[in-house]
mmCIF file of C-alpha atoms in Angstrom:
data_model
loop_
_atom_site.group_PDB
_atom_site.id
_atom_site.type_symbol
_atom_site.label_atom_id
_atom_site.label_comp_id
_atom_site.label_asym_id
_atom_site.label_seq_id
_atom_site.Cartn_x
_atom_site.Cartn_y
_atom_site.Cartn_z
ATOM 1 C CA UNK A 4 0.000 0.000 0.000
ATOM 2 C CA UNK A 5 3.090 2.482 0.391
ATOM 3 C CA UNK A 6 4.393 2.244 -2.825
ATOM 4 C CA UNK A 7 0.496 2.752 -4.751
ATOM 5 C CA UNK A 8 -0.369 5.064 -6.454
ATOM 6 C CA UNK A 9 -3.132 7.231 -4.773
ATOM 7 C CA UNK A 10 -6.289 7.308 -6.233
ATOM 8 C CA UNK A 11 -8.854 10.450 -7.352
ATOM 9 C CA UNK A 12 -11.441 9.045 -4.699
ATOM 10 C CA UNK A 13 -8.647 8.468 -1.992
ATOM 11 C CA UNK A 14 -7.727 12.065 -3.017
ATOM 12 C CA UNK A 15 -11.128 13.558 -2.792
ATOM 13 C CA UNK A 16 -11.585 12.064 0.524
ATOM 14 C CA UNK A 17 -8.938 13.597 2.127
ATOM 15 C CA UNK A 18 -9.730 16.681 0.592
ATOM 16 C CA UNK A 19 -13.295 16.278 1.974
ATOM 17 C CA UNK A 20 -11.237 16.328 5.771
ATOM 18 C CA UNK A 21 -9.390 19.428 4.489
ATOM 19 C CA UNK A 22 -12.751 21.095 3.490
ATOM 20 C CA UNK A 23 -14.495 20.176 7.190
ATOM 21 C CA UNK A 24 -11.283 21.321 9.188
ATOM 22 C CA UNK A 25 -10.928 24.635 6.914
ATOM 23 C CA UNK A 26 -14.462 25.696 7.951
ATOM 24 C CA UNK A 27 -13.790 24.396 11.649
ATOM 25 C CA UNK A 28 -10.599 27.190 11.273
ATOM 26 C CA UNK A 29 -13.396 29.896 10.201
ATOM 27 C CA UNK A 30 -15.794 29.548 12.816
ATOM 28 C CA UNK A 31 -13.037 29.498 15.726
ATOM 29 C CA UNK A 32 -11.158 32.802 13.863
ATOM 30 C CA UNK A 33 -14.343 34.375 12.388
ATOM 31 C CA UNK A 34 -17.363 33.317 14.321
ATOM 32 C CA UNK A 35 -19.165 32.014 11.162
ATOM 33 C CA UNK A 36 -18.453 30.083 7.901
ATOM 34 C CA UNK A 37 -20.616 29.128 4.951
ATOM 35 C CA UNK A 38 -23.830 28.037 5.662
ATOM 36 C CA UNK A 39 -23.683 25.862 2.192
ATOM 37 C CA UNK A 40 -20.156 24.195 3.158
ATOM 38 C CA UNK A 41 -21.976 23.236 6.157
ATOM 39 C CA UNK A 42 -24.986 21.653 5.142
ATOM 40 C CA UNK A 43 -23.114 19.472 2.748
ATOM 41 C CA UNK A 44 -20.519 18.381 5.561
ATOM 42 C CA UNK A 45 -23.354 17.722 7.664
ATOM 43 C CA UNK A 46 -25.664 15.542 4.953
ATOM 44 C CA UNK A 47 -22.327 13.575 4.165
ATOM 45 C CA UNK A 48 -22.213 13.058 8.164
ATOM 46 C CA UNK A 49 -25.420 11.847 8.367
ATOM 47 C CA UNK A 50 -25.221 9.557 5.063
ATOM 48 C CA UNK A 51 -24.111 5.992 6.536
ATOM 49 C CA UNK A 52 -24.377 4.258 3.623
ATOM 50 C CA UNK A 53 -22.699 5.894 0.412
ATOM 51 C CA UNK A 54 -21.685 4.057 -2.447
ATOM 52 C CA UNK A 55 -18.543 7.061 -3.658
ATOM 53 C CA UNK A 56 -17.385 10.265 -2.512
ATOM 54 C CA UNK A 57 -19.484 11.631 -5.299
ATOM 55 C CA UNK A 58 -22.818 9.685 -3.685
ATOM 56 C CA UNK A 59 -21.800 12.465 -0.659
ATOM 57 C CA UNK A 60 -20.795 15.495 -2.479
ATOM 58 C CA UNK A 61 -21.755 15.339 -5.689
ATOM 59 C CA UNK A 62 -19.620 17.188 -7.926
ATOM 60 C CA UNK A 63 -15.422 17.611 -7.179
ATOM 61 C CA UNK A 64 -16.020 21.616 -7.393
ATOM 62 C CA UNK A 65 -18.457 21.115 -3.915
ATOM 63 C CA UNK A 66 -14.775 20.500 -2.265
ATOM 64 C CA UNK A 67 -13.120 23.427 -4.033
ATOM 65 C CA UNK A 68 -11.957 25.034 -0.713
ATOM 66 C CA UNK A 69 -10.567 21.379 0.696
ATOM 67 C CA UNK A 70 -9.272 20.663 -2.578
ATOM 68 C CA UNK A 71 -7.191 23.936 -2.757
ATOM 69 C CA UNK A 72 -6.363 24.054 1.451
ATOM 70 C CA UNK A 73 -4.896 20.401 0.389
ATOM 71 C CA UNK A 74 -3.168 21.371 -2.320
ATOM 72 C CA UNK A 75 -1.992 24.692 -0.944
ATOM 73 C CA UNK A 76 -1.150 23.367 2.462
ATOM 74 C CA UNK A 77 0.901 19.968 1.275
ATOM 75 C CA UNK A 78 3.166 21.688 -1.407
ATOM 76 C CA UNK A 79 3.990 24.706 1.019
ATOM 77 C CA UNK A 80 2.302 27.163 -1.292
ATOM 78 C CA UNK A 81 -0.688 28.129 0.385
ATOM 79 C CA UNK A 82 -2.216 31.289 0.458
ATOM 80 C CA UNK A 83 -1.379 34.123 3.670
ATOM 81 C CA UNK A 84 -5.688 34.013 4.626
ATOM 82 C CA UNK A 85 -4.372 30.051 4.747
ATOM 83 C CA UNK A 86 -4.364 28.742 8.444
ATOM 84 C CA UNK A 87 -1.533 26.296 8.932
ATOM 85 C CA UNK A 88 -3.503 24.561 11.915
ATOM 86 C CA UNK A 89 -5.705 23.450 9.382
ATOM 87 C CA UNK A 90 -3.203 20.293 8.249
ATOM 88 C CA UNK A 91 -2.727 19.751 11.987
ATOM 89 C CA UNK A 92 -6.084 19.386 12.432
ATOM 90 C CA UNK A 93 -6.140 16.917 9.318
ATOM 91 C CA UNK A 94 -3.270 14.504 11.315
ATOM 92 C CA UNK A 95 -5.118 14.171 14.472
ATOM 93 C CA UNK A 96 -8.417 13.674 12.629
ATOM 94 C CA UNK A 97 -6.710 10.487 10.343
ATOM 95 C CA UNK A 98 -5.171 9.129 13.990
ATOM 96 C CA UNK A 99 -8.405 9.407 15.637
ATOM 97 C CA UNK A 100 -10.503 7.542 12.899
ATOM 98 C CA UNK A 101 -7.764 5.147 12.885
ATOM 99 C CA UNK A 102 -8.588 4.931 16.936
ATOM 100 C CA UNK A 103 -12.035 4.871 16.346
ATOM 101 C CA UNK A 104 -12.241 2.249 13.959
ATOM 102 C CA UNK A 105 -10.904 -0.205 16.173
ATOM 103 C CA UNK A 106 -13.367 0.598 19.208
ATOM 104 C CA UNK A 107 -16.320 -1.399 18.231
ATOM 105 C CA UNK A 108 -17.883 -0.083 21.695
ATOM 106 C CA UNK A 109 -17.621 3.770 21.076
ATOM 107 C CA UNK A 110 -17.809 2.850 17.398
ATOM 108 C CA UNK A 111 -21.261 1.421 17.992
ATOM 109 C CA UNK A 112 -22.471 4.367 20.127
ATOM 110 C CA UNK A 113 -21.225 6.794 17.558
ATOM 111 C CA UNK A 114 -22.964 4.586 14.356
ATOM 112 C CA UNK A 115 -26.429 4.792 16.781
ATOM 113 C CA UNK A 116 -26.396 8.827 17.749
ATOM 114 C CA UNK A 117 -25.710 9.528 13.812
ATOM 115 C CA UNK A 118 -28.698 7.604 13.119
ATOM 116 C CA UNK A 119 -31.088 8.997 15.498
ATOM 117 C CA UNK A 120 -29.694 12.538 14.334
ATOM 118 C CA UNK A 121 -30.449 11.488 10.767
ATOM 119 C CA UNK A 122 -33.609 10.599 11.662
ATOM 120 C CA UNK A 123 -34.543 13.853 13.607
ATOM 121 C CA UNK A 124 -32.948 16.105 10.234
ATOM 122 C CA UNK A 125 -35.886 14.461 8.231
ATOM 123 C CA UNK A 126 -38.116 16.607 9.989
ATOM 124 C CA UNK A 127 -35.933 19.304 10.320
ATOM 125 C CA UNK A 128 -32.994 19.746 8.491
ATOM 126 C CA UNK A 129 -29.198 18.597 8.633
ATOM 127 C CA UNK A 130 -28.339 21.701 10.213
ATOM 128 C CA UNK A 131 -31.356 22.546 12.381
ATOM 129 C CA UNK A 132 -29.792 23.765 15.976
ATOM 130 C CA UNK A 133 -31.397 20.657 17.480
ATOM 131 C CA UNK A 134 -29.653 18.527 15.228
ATOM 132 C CA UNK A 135 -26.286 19.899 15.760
ATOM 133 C CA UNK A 136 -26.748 19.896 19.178
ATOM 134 C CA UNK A 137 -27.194 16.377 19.554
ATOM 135 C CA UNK A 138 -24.696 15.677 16.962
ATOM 136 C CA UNK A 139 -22.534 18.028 19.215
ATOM 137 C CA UNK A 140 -23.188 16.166 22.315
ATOM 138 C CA UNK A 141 -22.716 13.438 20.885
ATOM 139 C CA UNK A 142 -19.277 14.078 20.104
ATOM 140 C CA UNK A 143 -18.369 15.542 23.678
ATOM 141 C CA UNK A 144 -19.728 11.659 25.172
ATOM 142 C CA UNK A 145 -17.716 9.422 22.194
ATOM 143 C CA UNK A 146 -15.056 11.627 20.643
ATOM 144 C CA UNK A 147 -13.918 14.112 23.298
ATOM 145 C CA UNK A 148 -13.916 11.150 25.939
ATOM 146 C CA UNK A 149 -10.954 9.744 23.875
ATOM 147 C CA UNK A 150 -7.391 10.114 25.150
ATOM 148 C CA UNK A 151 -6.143 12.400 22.261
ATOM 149 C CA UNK A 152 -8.015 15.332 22.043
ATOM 150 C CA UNK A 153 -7.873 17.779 19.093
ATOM 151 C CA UNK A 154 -7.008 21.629 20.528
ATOM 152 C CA UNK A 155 -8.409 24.321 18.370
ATOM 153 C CA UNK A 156 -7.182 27.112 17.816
ATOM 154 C CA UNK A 157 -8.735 30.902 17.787
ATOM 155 C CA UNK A 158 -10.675 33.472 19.189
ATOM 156 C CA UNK A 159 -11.557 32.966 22.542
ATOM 157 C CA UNK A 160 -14.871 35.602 22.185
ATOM 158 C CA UNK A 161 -16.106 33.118 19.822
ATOM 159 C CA UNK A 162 -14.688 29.597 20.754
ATOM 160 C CA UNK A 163 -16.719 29.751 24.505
ATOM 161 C CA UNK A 164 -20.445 30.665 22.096
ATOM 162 C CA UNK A 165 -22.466 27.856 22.988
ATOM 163 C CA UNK A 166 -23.569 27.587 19.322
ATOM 164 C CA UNK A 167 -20.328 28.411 17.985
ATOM 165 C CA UNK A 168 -18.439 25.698 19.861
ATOM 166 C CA UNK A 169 -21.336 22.952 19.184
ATOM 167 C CA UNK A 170 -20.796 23.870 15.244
ATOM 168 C CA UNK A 171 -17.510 22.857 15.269
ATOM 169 C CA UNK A 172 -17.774 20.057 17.464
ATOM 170 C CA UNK A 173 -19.663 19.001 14.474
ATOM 171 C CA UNK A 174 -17.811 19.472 11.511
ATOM 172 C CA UNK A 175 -14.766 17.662 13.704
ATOM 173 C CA UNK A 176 -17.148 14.780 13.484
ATOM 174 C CA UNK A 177 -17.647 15.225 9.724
ATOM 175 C CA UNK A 178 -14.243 15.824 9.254
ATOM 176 C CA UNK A 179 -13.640 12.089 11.122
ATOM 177 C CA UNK A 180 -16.724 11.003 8.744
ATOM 178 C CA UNK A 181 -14.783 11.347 5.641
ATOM 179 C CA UNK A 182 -11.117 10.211 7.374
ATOM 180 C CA UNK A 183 -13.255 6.840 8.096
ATOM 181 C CA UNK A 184 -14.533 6.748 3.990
ATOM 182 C CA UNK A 185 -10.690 8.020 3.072
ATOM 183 C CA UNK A 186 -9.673 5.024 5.024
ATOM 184 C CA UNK A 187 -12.118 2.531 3.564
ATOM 185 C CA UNK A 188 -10.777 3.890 -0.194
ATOM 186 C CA UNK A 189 -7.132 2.621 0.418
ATOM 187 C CA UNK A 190 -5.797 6.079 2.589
ATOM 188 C CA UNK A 191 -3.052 5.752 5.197
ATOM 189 C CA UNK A 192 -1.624 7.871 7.492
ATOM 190 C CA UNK A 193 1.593 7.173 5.841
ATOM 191 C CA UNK A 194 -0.078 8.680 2.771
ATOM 192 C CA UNK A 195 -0.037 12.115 4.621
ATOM 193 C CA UNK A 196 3.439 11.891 5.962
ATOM 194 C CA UNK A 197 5.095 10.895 2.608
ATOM 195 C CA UNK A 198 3.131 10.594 -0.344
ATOM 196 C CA UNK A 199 1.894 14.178 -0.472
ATOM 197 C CA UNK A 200 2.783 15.361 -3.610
ATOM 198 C CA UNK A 201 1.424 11.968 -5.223
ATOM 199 C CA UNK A 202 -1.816 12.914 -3.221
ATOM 200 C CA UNK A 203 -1.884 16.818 -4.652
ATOM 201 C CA UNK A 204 -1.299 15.018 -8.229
ATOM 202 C CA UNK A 205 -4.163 12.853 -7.706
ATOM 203 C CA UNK A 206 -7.012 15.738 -7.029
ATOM 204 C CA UNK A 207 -8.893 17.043 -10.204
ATOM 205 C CA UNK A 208 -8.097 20.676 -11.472
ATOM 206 C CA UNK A 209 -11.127 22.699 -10.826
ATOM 207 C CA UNK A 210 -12.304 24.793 -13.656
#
């Protein structure tokens, strides 16, 4: 698996975790983020059952800002508005799916909140404040209760909003989402250490 070749799908995966952990780096600097970004991060969260990255996000230009924070951030060209934190983010996400995947307990607990929270956005929507509060709660009793916990950075005025905080709590759980489907499609952590500029070569040039 070191020495393949990464694919477009392993590629747009990753770039889907890039895309989640951008907008987590928008809301904890700006206090908001696009309300767009974050209903499709929160209908691929809620999807259990997709048969591609495209059955979750549709076309590749619906990850243009992961695609180009990825592409940026693993060449060393990224743009000054670019938030370096971002790729740390990205590592601890991979490690903690990685975690995750093996704990068939919190696994299972995880698998059963998403669903109920699925279940609730049918009569709401995927981004209805009851929704991502339970989705946010649910994070705090599975994800946070794990013994590496991801630190994010920003502005303290908006990181202690109740609202604020429960958004990203969410999109850290999208972002884990699509390390878990990146994971299923062949990706490695190894692939993020080494293979970077085989991974940047993989993603599709936007128009």
């Amino acid at each position: 698996m070191f020495f393949s070749k990464p694919t477009q799908e392993q590629a747009l995966a990753l770039a889907a975790v890039f895309q989640c952990c951008e907008l987590v780096a928008e809301l904890a600097h700006q206090g908001e983020t696009s309300t767009d970004k974050m209903t499709l991060s929160m209908g691929a969260l809620l999807n259990q059952n997709p048969s591609s990255i495209a059955d979750l996000y549709g076309s590749a230009e619906h990850l243009s800002m992961g695609i180009n924070s990825m592409r940026g951030l693993f060449t060393g060209n990224f743009a000054p508005t670019q938030r370096q934190e971002v790729l740390r983010y990205v590592v601890l996400i991979s490690y903690l799916a990685r975690k995750l995947s093996k704990d068939k307990t919190r696994l299972g607990k995880v698998g059963r909140g998403i669903e109920r929270a699925g279940l609730q956005a049918e009569h709401f929507s995927a981004t209805h404040d009851n929704v991502i509060n339970n989705i946010a709660g649910l994070y705090e009793q599975t994800i946070s209760t794990m013994r590496l916990r991801i630190q994010v950075q920003g502005s303290a005025n908006y990181l202690r909003q109740p609202a604020i905080a429960a958004r990203i709590r969410c999109l850290l759980f999208c972002a884990i989402r699509n390390a878990f489907l990146w994971r299923q499609l062949g990706g490695t952590q190894t692939q993020i250490m080494a293979r970077r500029s085989a991974l940047v070569k993989a993603l599709p040039q936007l128009q």
